[in-house]
mmCIF file of C-alpha atoms in Angstrom:
data_model
loop_
_atom_site.group_PDB
_atom_site.id
_atom_site.type_symbol
_atom_site.label_atom_id
_atom_site.label_comp_id
_atom_site.label_asym_id
_atom_site.label_seq_id
_atom_site.Cartn_x
_atom_site.Cartn_y
_atom_site.Cartn_z
ATOM 1 C CA MET A 1 -26.910 -26.984 -79.825
ATOM 2 C CA ASN A 2 -24.406 -26.144 -82.570
ATOM 3 C CA TYR A 3 -21.865 -23.366 -82.670
ATOM 4 C CA THR A 4 -23.931 -21.183 -85.074
ATOM 5 C CA VAL A 5 -27.021 -21.283 -82.890
ATOM 6 C CA SER A 6 -24.991 -20.463 -79.796
ATOM 7 C CA ARG A 7 -23.429 -17.534 -81.502
ATOM 8 C CA LYS A 8 -26.806 -16.182 -82.529
ATOM 9 C CA ILE A 9 -28.080 -16.452 -78.982
ATOM 10 C CA MET A 10 -25.016 -14.616 -77.640
ATOM 11 C CA MET A 11 -25.386 -11.863 -80.184
ATOM 12 C CA GLY A 12 -29.037 -11.475 -79.313
ATOM 13 C CA MET A 13 -28.205 -11.077 -75.641
ATOM 14 C CA ILE A 14 -25.545 -8.466 -76.396
ATOM 15 C CA ILE A 15 -28.010 -6.461 -78.554
ATOM 16 C CA LEU A 16 -30.623 -6.656 -75.844
ATOM 17 C CA CYS A 17 -28.150 -5.373 -73.227
ATOM 18 C CA LEU A 18 -27.081 -2.519 -75.456
ATOM 19 C CA THR A 19 -30.687 -1.593 -76.154
ATOM 20 C CA SER A 20 -31.506 -1.591 -72.447
ATOM 21 C CA GLY A 21 -28.449 0.502 -71.734
ATOM 22 C CA ILE A 22 -29.460 3.103 -74.327
ATOM 23 C CA ALA A 23 -32.962 3.236 -72.908
ATOM 24 C CA ALA A 24 -31.610 3.727 -69.402
ATOM 25 C CA CYS A 25 -29.275 6.442 -70.550
ATOM 26 C CA GLY A 26 -32.108 8.196 -72.347
ATOM 27 C CA THR A 27 -34.207 8.062 -69.238
ATOM 28 C CA SER A 28 -31.380 9.406 -67.154
ATOM 29 C CA GLN A 29 -30.847 12.379 -69.498
ATOM 30 C CA ALA A 30 -34.542 13.135 -69.464
ATOM 31 C CA ASP A 31 -34.660 13.062 -65.648
ATOM 32 C CA GLN A 32 -31.658 15.365 -65.481
ATOM 33 C CA THR A 33 -33.383 17.910 -67.814
ATOM 34 C CA ARG A 34 -36.550 17.863 -65.680
ATOM 35 C CA ASP A 35 -34.511 18.379 -62.460
ATOM 36 C CA GLN A 36 -32.815 21.414 -63.979
ATOM 37 C CA GLU A 37 -36.141 22.866 -65.048
ATOM 38 C CA ASN A 38 -37.592 22.322 -61.577
ATOM 39 C CA ALA A 39 -34.597 23.981 -60.021
ATOM 40 C CA VAL A 40 -35.081 27.068 -62.232
ATOM 41 C CA GLU A 41 -38.777 27.197 -61.314
ATOM 42 C CA SER A 42 -37.980 26.944 -57.595
ATOM 43 C CA GLU A 43 -35.631 29.880 -57.793
ATOM 44 C CA ALA A 44 -38.237 31.923 -59.621
ATOM 45 C CA ASP A 45 -41.142 30.938 -57.385
ATOM 46 C CA PRO A 46 -40.840 32.349 -53.853
ATOM 47 C CA LYS A 47 -43.700 30.139 -52.652
ATOM 48 C CA VAL A 48 -41.515 27.036 -52.745
ATOM 49 C CA ILE A 49 -40.476 26.253 -49.146
ATOM 50 C CA GLU A 50 -37.341 24.292 -48.413
ATOM 51 C CA GLU A 51 -37.757 21.232 -46.231
ATOM 52 C CA GLU A 52 -36.600 21.660 -42.675
ATOM 53 C CA PRO A 53 -33.983 19.190 -41.408
ATOM 54 C CA GLU A 54 -35.389 16.381 -39.303
ATOM 55 C CA GLU A 55 -34.827 16.756 -35.550
ATOM 56 C CA LYS A 56 -32.611 14.084 -34.060
ATOM 57 C CA GLU A 57 -33.959 12.183 -31.127
ATOM 58 C CA PRO A 58 -31.884 12.627 -27.959
ATOM 59 C CA GLU A 59 -29.313 9.898 -27.479
ATOM 60 C CA GLU A 60 -29.947 7.431 -24.684
ATOM 61 C CA ALA A 61 -27.812 7.732 -21.538
ATOM 62 C CA SER A 62 -24.568 5.831 -21.789
ATOM 63 C CA ALA A 63 -24.422 2.481 -20.058
ATOM 64 C CA GLU A 64 -21.050 3.499 -18.765
ATOM 65 C CA THR A 65 -22.389 6.215 -16.462
ATOM 66 C CA VAL A 66 -20.302 6.153 -13.267
ATOM 67 C CA LYS A 67 -22.278 6.117 -10.065
ATOM 68 C CA GLU A 68 -21.009 6.542 -6.521
ATOM 69 C CA VAL A 69 -21.762 3.646 -4.179
ATOM 70 C CA GLN A 70 -23.874 4.762 -1.277
ATOM 71 C CA ASP A 71 -23.360 3.025 2.070
ATOM 72 C CA VAL A 72 -26.824 1.434 1.963
ATOM 73 C CA GLU A 73 -26.208 0.065 -1.513
ATOM 74 C CA TYR A 74 -23.397 -2.347 -0.707
ATOM 75 C CA GLU A 75 -25.770 -5.036 0.435
ATOM 76 C CA THR A 76 -27.635 -4.993 -2.896
ATOM 77 C CA LEU A 77 -24.558 -4.686 -5.122
ATOM 78 C CA ILE A 78 -21.872 -6.954 -3.619
ATOM 79 C CA ALA A 79 -21.994 -10.726 -4.169
ATOM 80 C CA GLY A 80 -22.990 -12.406 -0.924
ATOM 81 C CA ASN A 81 -25.043 -9.277 -0.064
ATOM 82 C CA LEU A 82 -22.283 -7.915 2.121
ATOM 83 C CA THR A 83 -22.763 -4.653 4.040
ATOM 84 C CA LYS A 84 -20.082 -1.953 3.898
ATOM 85 C CA ASN A 85 -18.701 -3.091 7.272
ATOM 86 C CA GLU A 86 -18.589 -6.686 6.109
ATOM 87 C CA MET A 87 -16.871 -5.625 2.858
ATOM 88 C CA GLN A 88 -14.215 -3.788 4.880
ATOM 89 C CA PHE A 89 -13.719 -6.968 6.912
ATOM 90 C CA VAL A 90 -13.139 -8.968 3.705
ATOM 91 C CA LEU A 91 -10.652 -6.365 2.455
ATOM 92 C CA ALA A 92 -8.814 -6.565 5.784
ATOM 93 C CA TYR A 93 -8.719 -10.364 6.236
ATOM 94 C CA GLY A 94 -9.722 -11.891 2.914
ATOM 95 C CA PRO A 95 -7.344 -12.728 0.017
ATOM 96 C CA ASP A 96 -4.526 -10.305 -0.766
ATOM 97 C CA GLU A 97 -4.814 -11.195 -4.439
ATOM 98 C CA ILE A 98 -7.033 -13.074 -6.874
ATOM 99 C CA PRO A 99 -4.811 -15.711 -8.611
ATOM 100 C CA GLU A 100 -5.136 -15.891 -12.409
ATOM 101 C CA GLN A 101 -5.264 -19.693 -12.223
ATOM 102 C CA GLY A 102 -7.883 -19.520 -9.467
ATOM 103 C CA PHE A 103 -7.673 -20.429 -5.786
ATOM 104 C CA GLN A 104 -6.131 -23.755 -4.783
ATOM 105 C CA ASN A 105 -7.297 -25.879 -1.864
ATOM 106 C CA GLN A 106 -4.545 -24.551 0.428
ATOM 107 C CA ASP A 107 -5.605 -21.014 -0.435
ATOM 108 C CA TYR A 108 -9.161 -21.730 0.688
ATOM 109 C CA LEU A 109 -7.927 -23.342 3.920
ATOM 110 C CA PHE A 110 -5.759 -20.323 4.767
ATOM 111 C CA ILE A 111 -8.519 -17.814 3.951
ATOM 112 C CA LEU A 112 -11.116 -19.834 5.922
ATOM 113 C CA ASN A 113 -8.893 -19.931 8.990
ATOM 114 C CA THR A 114 -7.976 -16.237 8.759
ATOM 115 C CA LEU A 115 -11.548 -15.025 8.328
ATOM 116 C CA CYS A 116 -12.919 -17.197 11.132
ATOM 117 C CA GLN A 117 -10.187 -16.347 13.594
ATOM 118 C CA ALA A 118 -10.327 -12.630 12.814
ATOM 119 C CA SER A 119 -14.093 -12.665 13.224
ATOM 120 C CA GLU A 120 -13.816 -14.136 16.710
ATOM 121 C CA HIS A 121 -11.638 -11.245 17.813
ATOM 122 C CA LYS A 122 -13.764 -8.588 16.135
ATOM 123 C CA VAL A 123 -14.698 -5.869 18.584
ATOM 124 C CA SER A 124 -18.331 -5.757 17.506
ATOM 125 C CA GLU A 125 -20.719 -8.522 16.457
ATOM 126 C CA PRO A 126 -18.694 -11.251 14.690
ATOM 127 C CA ILE A 127 -19.114 -11.437 10.927
ATOM 128 C CA ILE A 128 -19.008 -15.273 11.131
ATOM 129 C CA GLU A 129 -21.007 -16.774 13.982
ATOM 130 C CA THR A 130 -19.126 -19.176 16.183
ATOM 131 C CA TYR A 131 -20.566 -22.244 17.975
ATOM 132 C CA GLY A 132 -17.735 -23.088 20.364
ATOM 133 C CA THR A 133 -15.855 -26.376 19.985
ATOM 134 C CA ASP A 134 -16.882 -29.879 18.967
ATOM 135 C CA ALA A 135 -16.069 -33.188 20.690
ATOM 136 C CA ASN A 136 -12.591 -33.139 19.137
ATOM 137 C CA TRP A 137 -11.924 -29.510 20.244
ATOM 138 C CA GLY A 138 -12.344 -28.292 16.704
ATOM 139 C CA CYS A 139 -13.665 -24.719 16.369
ATOM 140 C CA GLN A 140 -17.175 -24.550 14.940
ATOM 141 C CA TYR A 141 -18.500 -21.783 12.679
ATOM 142 C CA SER A 142 -21.584 -20.948 10.694
ATOM 143 C CA LEU A 143 -21.247 -22.476 7.203
ATOM 144 C CA SER A 144 -23.772 -20.064 5.653
ATOM 145 C CA ASP A 145 -21.782 -17.077 7.032
ATOM 146 C CA VAL A 146 -18.548 -18.515 5.600
ATOM 147 C CA ASN A 147 -20.098 -19.119 2.161
ATOM 148 C CA ARG A 148 -21.651 -15.673 2.057
ATOM 149 C CA ILE A 149 -18.214 -14.146 2.680
ATOM 150 C CA PHE A 150 -16.615 -16.469 0.147
ATOM 151 C CA ARG A 151 -19.189 -15.332 -2.463
ATOM 152 C CA SER A 152 -17.670 -11.859 -2.525
ATOM 153 C CA PHE A 153 -14.447 -13.184 -4.112
ATOM 154 C CA THR A 154 -15.142 -16.713 -5.436
ATOM 155 C CA ASP A 155 -17.933 -18.897 -6.821
ATOM 156 C CA TYR A 156 -16.840 -21.845 -4.675
ATOM 157 C CA GLN A 157 -19.200 -22.782 -1.916
ATOM 158 C CA LEU A 158 -18.180 -25.207 0.848
ATOM 159 C CA THR A 159 -20.817 -27.931 1.322
ATOM 160 C CA GLU A 160 -21.028 -31.483 2.644
ATOM 161 C CA GLU A 161 -21.132 -32.739 -0.958
ATOM 162 C CA ASN A 162 -18.331 -30.452 -2.168
ATOM 163 C CA ASN A 163 -15.916 -30.372 0.752
ATOM 164 C CA ILE A 164 -12.563 -29.983 -1.026
ATOM 165 C CA LEU A 165 -10.938 -29.345 2.362
ATOM 166 C CA SER A 166 -11.890 -32.664 3.979
ATOM 167 C CA GLU A 167 -8.324 -33.928 3.555
ATOM 168 C CA ASN A 168 -7.251 -31.032 5.807
ATOM 169 C CA ASN A 169 -9.620 -32.217 8.539
ATOM 170 C CA VAL A 170 -12.213 -29.570 7.766
ATOM 171 C CA HIS A 171 -15.641 -31.083 8.576
ATOM 172 C CA VAL A 172 -18.990 -29.930 7.258
ATOM 173 C CA GLN A 173 -22.283 -31.018 8.716
ATOM 174 C CA GLY A 174 -25.517 -29.154 8.179
ATOM 175 C CA ASP A 175 -24.798 -25.477 8.656
ATOM 176 C CA VAL A 176 -21.659 -26.038 10.714
ATOM 177 C CA VAL A 177 -18.045 -26.153 9.495
ATOM 178 C CA SER A 178 -15.406 -27.231 12.063
ATOM 179 C CA PHE A 179 -11.637 -27.441 11.966
ATOM 180 C CA ALA A 180 -8.583 -27.046 14.166
ATOM 181 C CA ALA A 181 -8.110 -23.289 13.887
ATOM 182 C CA ALA A 182 -4.660 -21.761 14.011
ATOM 183 C CA THR A 183 -3.863 -18.359 15.530
ATOM 184 C CA ILE A 184 -3.365 -15.756 12.817
ATOM 185 C CA SER A 185 -0.079 -13.884 12.873
ATOM 186 C CA LYS A 186 -1.257 -10.296 12.224
ATOM 187 C CA THR A 187 -3.977 -7.809 12.821
ATOM 188 C CA SER A 188 -5.339 -5.833 9.877
ATOM 189 C CA ASN A 189 -7.776 -3.058 9.117
ATOM 190 C CA ALA A 190 -9.358 -1.722 5.965
ATOM 191 C CA VAL A 191 -11.298 1.542 5.531
ATOM 192 C CA ILE A 192 -13.086 2.294 2.263
ATOM 193 C CA THR A 193 -12.394 5.851 1.143
ATOM 194 C CA SER A 194 -14.396 5.823 -2.122
ATOM 195 C CA ALA A 195 -16.359 3.438 -4.338
ATOM 196 C CA SER A 196 -17.992 3.825 -7.743
ATOM 197 C CA TYR A 197 -19.482 1.516 -10.363
ATOM 198 C CA THR A 198 -20.830 1.169 -13.908
ATOM 199 C CA GLU A 199 -22.746 -1.682 -15.434
ATOM 200 C CA GLU A 200 -19.427 -3.309 -16.322
ATOM 201 C CA GLU A 201 -17.373 -3.011 -13.127
ATOM 202 C CA MET A 202 -16.945 -1.522 -9.668
ATOM 203 C CA GLU A 203 -13.855 0.145 -8.224
ATOM 204 C CA ILE A 204 -13.218 0.510 -4.499
ATOM 205 C CA TYR A 205 -10.354 2.521 -3.039
ATOM 206 C CA TYR A 206 -9.367 1.848 0.551
ATOM 207 C CA THR A 207 -6.571 2.210 3.094
ATOM 208 C CA TYR A 208 -5.140 -1.053 4.420
ATOM 209 C CA ASP A 209 -2.960 -1.236 7.504
ATOM 210 C CA TYR A 210 -1.496 -4.237 9.228
ATOM 211 C CA ILE A 211 1.017 -5.277 11.855
ATOM 212 C CA THR A 212 2.416 -8.765 12.417
ATOM 213 C CA PHE A 213 3.233 -10.065 15.843
ATOM 214 C CA ASP A 214 6.883 -10.202 14.786
ATOM 215 C CA MET A 215 6.818 -6.537 13.789
ATOM 216 C CA GLU A 216 5.179 -5.592 17.064
ATOM 217 C CA SER A 217 7.693 -7.562 19.131
ATOM 218 C CA LYS A 218 10.475 -5.597 17.448
ATOM 219 C CA GLY A 219 8.787 -2.297 18.113
ATOM 220 C CA LEU A 220 8.050 -1.665 14.439
ATOM 221 C CA PRO A 221 4.997 0.473 13.523
ATOM 222 C CA LYS A 222 1.997 -0.609 11.460
ATOM 223 C CA GLN A 223 2.385 -0.599 7.688
ATOM 224 C CA THR A 224 -0.231 1.347 5.679
ATOM 225 C CA GLU A 225 -1.060 0.957 2.010
ATOM 226 C CA ASN A 226 -3.485 2.534 -0.434
ATOM 227 C CA ARG A 227 -5.231 -0.206 -2.274
ATOM 228 C CA LYS A 228 -7.718 -0.545 -5.111
ATOM 229 C CA VAL A 229 -10.026 -3.502 -5.653
ATOM 230 C CA THR A 230 -11.842 -4.162 -8.937
ATOM 231 C CA LEU A 231 -15.091 -6.099 -9.006
ATOM 232 C CA LYS A 232 -17.011 -7.504 -12.005
ATOM 233 C CA PRO A 233 -20.636 -8.742 -12.141
ATOM 234 C CA ASN A 234 -20.977 -12.508 -11.628
ATOM 235 C CA ALA A 235 -23.663 -14.774 -13.114
ATOM 236 C CA ASP A 236 -26.198 -13.287 -10.686
ATOM 237 C CA GLY A 237 -25.332 -9.717 -11.731
ATOM 238 C CA LEU A 238 -23.707 -8.923 -8.336
ATOM 239 C CA TYR A 239 -20.188 -7.536 -8.094
ATOM 240 C CA GLN A 240 -17.440 -9.973 -7.200
ATOM 241 C CA ILE A 241 -13.760 -9.165 -6.522
ATOM 242 C CA THR A 242 -11.576 -9.957 -9.517
ATOM 243 C CA ALA A 243 -8.393 -7.949 -8.764
ATOM 244 C CA ILE A 244 -6.611 -6.343 -5.801
ATOM 245 C CA GLU A 245 -3.647 -4.016 -6.206
ATOM 246 C CA VAL A 246 -1.549 -1.606 -4.230
ATOM 247 C CA THR A 247 -1.761 1.941 -5.609
ATOM 248 C CA GLU A 248 -0.660 5.416 -4.661
ATOM 249 C CA GLU A 249 -3.522 6.875 -6.640
ATOM 250 C CA GLN A 250 -6.565 8.437 -5.064
ATOM 251 C CA ALA A 251 -9.919 7.952 -6.751
ATOM 252 C CA GLU A 252 -10.680 10.820 -9.130
ATOM 253 C CA GLY A 253 -12.278 13.669 -7.246
ATOM 254 C CA GLU A 254 -11.480 12.040 -3.897
ATOM 255 C CA GLN A 255 -9.227 14.014 -1.645
ATOM 256 C CA MET A 256 -9.236 14.421 2.112
ATOM 257 C CA PRO A 257 -8.015 17.932 2.935
ATOM 258 C CA GLU A 258 -6.560 18.747 6.348
ATOM 259 C CA GLU A 259 -6.194 15.078 7.224
ATOM 260 C CA GLN A 260 -3.616 13.519 9.412
ATOM 261 C CA THR A 261 -1.258 11.419 7.261
ATOM 262 C CA ALA A 262 0.497 8.305 8.407
ATOM 263 C CA GLY A 263 3.741 9.143 10.210
ATOM 264 C CA GLN A 264 2.618 12.513 11.540
ATOM 265 C CA PRO A 265 2.081 12.875 15.294
ATOM 266 C CA ALA A 266 -1.513 12.047 16.195
ATOM 267 C CA GLU A 267 -3.626 14.919 17.447
ATOM 268 C CA ASN A 268 -4.364 13.649 20.926
ATOM 269 C CA THR A 269 -7.777 15.148 21.683
ATOM 270 C CA GLY A 270 -8.312 12.570 24.451
ATOM 271 C CA ILE A 271 -11.395 10.317 24.753
ATOM 272 C CA PRO A 272 -13.535 11.775 27.564
ATOM 273 C CA VAL A 273 -13.595 9.653 30.704
ATOM 274 C CA GLY A 274 -16.816 7.661 31.036
ATOM 275 C CA SER A 275 -18.705 4.585 29.880
ATOM 276 C CA TYR A 276 -19.548 3.769 26.253
ATOM 277 C CA SER A 277 -21.695 0.977 24.879
ATOM 278 C CA TYR A 278 -22.510 -0.749 21.622
ATOM 279 C CA ALA A 279 -25.302 -3.270 20.873
ATOM 280 C CA ALA A 280 -25.696 -4.970 17.527
ATOM 281 C CA SER A 281 -28.998 -4.120 15.887
ATOM 282 C CA ALA A 282 -29.677 -7.768 15.124
ATOM 283 C CA GLY A 283 -28.993 -8.855 18.683
ATOM 284 C CA GLY A 284 -26.183 -11.107 19.863
ATOM 285 C CA PHE A 285 -23.199 -8.929 20.649
ATOM 286 C CA ARG A 286 -23.193 -6.324 23.377
ATOM 287 C CA GLY A 287 -20.197 -4.501 24.729
ATOM 288 C CA THR A 288 -19.240 -1.709 27.158
ATOM 289 C CA LEU A 289 -16.043 0.303 27.278
ATOM 290 C CA ASP A 290 -15.057 2.146 30.431
ATOM 291 C CA ILE A 291 -12.519 4.926 29.729
ATOM 292 C CA GLU A 292 -10.964 5.268 33.198
ATOM 293 C CA SER A 293 -8.320 7.836 32.279
ATOM 294 C CA GLU A 294 -6.538 9.232 29.261
ATOM 295 C CA SER A 295 -4.408 6.083 29.139
ATOM 296 C CA MET A 296 -6.462 3.248 30.648
ATOM 297 C CA ALA A 297 -9.673 1.449 29.697
ATOM 298 C CA THR A 298 -11.634 -1.741 30.531
ATOM 299 C CA TYR A 299 -13.467 -3.524 27.770
ATOM 300 C CA MET A 300 -16.369 -5.867 28.524
ATOM 301 C CA THR A 301 -18.216 -7.951 25.950
ATOM 302 C CA PHE A 302 -20.856 -10.651 26.129
ATOM 303 C CA GLY A 303 -23.450 -12.382 23.954
ATOM 304 C CA SER A 304 -27.065 -11.601 24.677
ATOM 305 C CA ALA A 305 -28.141 -15.203 24.164
ATOM 306 C CA SER A 306 -25.227 -17.172 25.602
ATOM 307 C CA GLY A 307 -24.092 -14.741 28.301
ATOM 308 C CA GLU A 308 -20.497 -15.598 27.428
ATOM 309 C CA GLY A 309 -18.119 -12.695 27.468
ATOM 310 C CA GLU A 310 -14.768 -11.191 28.392
ATOM 311 C CA VAL A 311 -13.348 -8.476 30.590
ATOM 312 C CA ILE A 312 -10.064 -7.109 29.308
ATOM 313 C CA ARG A 313 -7.839 -4.228 30.465
ATOM 314 C CA TYR A 314 -6.148 -1.962 27.894
ATOM 315 C CA GLN A 315 -3.630 0.847 27.699
ATOM 316 C CA ILE A 316 -4.779 3.634 25.376
ATOM 317 C CA ILE A 317 -2.103 4.791 22.928
ATOM 318 C CA PRO A 318 -2.496 7.504 20.187
ATOM 319 C CA ASP A 319 -1.755 5.933 16.787
ATOM 320 C CA ASP A 320 0.042 8.105 14.207
ATOM 321 C CA THR A 321 0.404 5.299 11.649
ATOM 322 C CA VAL A 322 -3.058 5.627 10.102
ATOM 323 C CA THR A 323 -4.714 8.368 8.072
ATOM 324 C CA VAL A 324 -7.654 10.165 9.710
ATOM 325 C CA PRO A 325 -9.488 13.473 9.045
ATOM 326 C CA ALA A 326 -8.622 16.632 10.963
ATOM 327 C CA GLY A 327 -10.147 16.689 14.424
ATOM 328 C CA VAL A 328 -10.083 12.887 14.698
ATOM 329 C CA THR A 329 -7.554 10.952 16.788
ATOM 330 C CA ALA A 330 -6.689 7.308 16.056
ATOM 331 C CA TYR A 331 -6.013 5.095 19.083
ATOM 332 C CA THR A 332 -4.654 1.615 19.646
ATOM 333 C CA PHE A 333 -6.068 -0.131 22.712
ATOM 334 C CA GLN A 334 -3.043 -2.202 23.618
ATOM 335 C CA PHE A 335 -3.534 -5.425 25.492
ATOM 336 C CA ILE A 336 -1.663 -5.100 28.835
ATOM 337 C CA GLU A 337 1.081 -7.679 29.202
ATOM 338 C CA GLY A 338 0.288 -10.298 31.781
ATOM 339 C CA ASN A 339 -3.403 -9.437 31.597
ATOM 340 C CA THR A 340 -6.023 -11.934 32.710
ATOM 341 C CA ILE A 341 -9.230 -12.392 30.753
ATOM 342 C CA GLN A 342 -12.369 -13.169 32.728
ATOM 343 C CA LEU A 343 -15.082 -15.328 31.194
ATOM 344 C CA ARG A 344 -18.645 -16.134 32.196
ATOM 345 C CA ASP A 345 -19.029 -17.125 35.862
ATOM 346 C CA TRP A 346 -15.766 -15.234 36.483
ATOM 347 C CA ILE A 347 -13.629 -18.122 35.297
ATOM 348 C CA GLU A 348 -10.221 -16.642 34.462
ATOM 349 C CA TYR A 349 -7.439 -17.669 32.115
ATOM 350 C CA ASP A 350 -4.096 -16.108 31.307
ATOM 351 C CA VAL A 351 -3.194 -14.842 27.890
ATOM 352 C CA THR A 352 0.465 -14.859 27.006
ATOM 353 C CA GLY A 353 2.815 -14.598 24.053
ATOM 354 C CA VAL A 354 1.454 -13.870 20.614
ATOM 355 C CA MET A 355 -2.134 -14.121 21.739
ATOM 356 C CA GLU A 356 -1.775 -10.790 23.560
ATOM 357 C CA SER A 357 -1.448 -8.822 20.347
ATOM 358 C CA GLY A 358 -4.442 -10.627 18.911
ATOM 359 C CA TYR A 359 -6.657 -8.812 21.443
ATOM 360 C CA ASN A 360 -5.524 -5.295 20.524
ATOM 361 C CA LEU A 361 -8.298 -2.928 19.441
ATOM 362 C CA ASN A 362 -8.458 0.199 17.258
ATOM 363 C CA PHE A 363 -10.758 3.169 17.848
ATOM 364 C CA ASN A 364 -11.129 6.710 16.403
ATOM 365 C CA TYR A 365 -12.437 9.582 18.409
ATOM 366 C CA ASP A 366 -13.983 12.618 16.657
ATOM 367 C CA ALA A 367 -13.615 15.526 19.137
ATOM 368 C CA ASN A 368 -15.770 17.839 16.972
ATOM 369 C CA GLN A 369 -18.778 15.540 17.032
ATOM 370 C CA GLY A 370 -18.054 13.585 20.193
ATOM 371 C CA ILE A 371 -18.164 10.275 18.314
ATOM 372 C CA LEU A 372 -16.218 7.157 19.366
ATOM 373 C CA GLN A 373 -16.023 4.652 16.530
ATOM 374 C CA ASP A 374 -14.316 1.276 16.276
ATOM 375 C CA SER A 375 -12.277 0.135 13.288
ATOM 376 C CA TYR A 376 -15.346 -1.510 11.716
ATOM 377 C CA GLY A 377 -17.416 1.655 11.663
ATOM 378 C CA ASN A 378 -19.561 0.918 14.710
ATOM 379 C CA LYS A 379 -20.386 3.955 16.856
ATOM 380 C CA TRP A 380 -20.172 3.533 20.645
ATOM 381 C CA ASP A 381 -22.674 5.642 22.586
ATOM 382 C CA ARG A 382 -21.730 7.578 25.686
ATOM 383 C CA VAL A 383 -23.862 6.340 28.576
ATOM 384 C CA ASN A 384 -22.424 8.393 31.445
#
């Protein structure tokens, strides 16, 4: 194609574009004239009705609606299907923090030992079932119970095929995990004060108190903290602990008026003298508590299946280091020094040193309702 032909083609295209543009402009002017005429007719004609604005459909409820966690909901919301009592146990004896880099093997070993040992000394039915000792005197526990508790704060599950703790002499066989358990150095307690959740996360506020054996030997009181735990949905859509922090904040709208605060003298309403009992709904643990006087009690516990149990004497001491509602008194049942624990068939053994503190118990008594409740939320019924 030569230059002359190309030029002719270009000129033809330009003319075509100009022609189209004029036509479009003419059409636009004509449309504008008709619109003006229609507008005049509408003003003159009262029969013309203006269109009503379309009604907007109501917006869907926000996915961020905050819901309060009901006591019966914990088991369906928390990873591992933990009940509220079990969740409080994890908050008391589980990890104090969730490391950004994840748990290391030594972390799992420490947490495993703490949870299992604390469960053995729990005043009601143990969270983790125990099976006594193996041939090497290692303590044996239910693997499924351990893994269910683990699920609330980690995805790791201890199995025969994935036993990362084998180098620490932790053995797994079937549904049994065994190891040489070490005595824990403190007693702890956690009480949930409020909990709420959205589809994205759950927040739990709770009071946490603890005392180490060293603190107790020096006559130091329990330490109490307000804590907040954050949970996020895991792959199964159940909430798993992702952060634990100490906070002075109360959950919004949560306030306990007329409550006894830590450090104030406890209101000693006195637990009425008599016998109290508790039996786990699923069987297994049964216990009786004989309040002999305002300051003395005998605690008896045994398993329904095994018949194994203990008889322990306690001194009852009002506890002003914890926060309780008005009308409620907190008590520490202090293991009496030099006490002797009786086992099945009345075999006795002495408990000395740091082990004594490990047997201390905590109870609250509500004088208004006549309710005796242990630190795990179990109510003890008056039998006489």
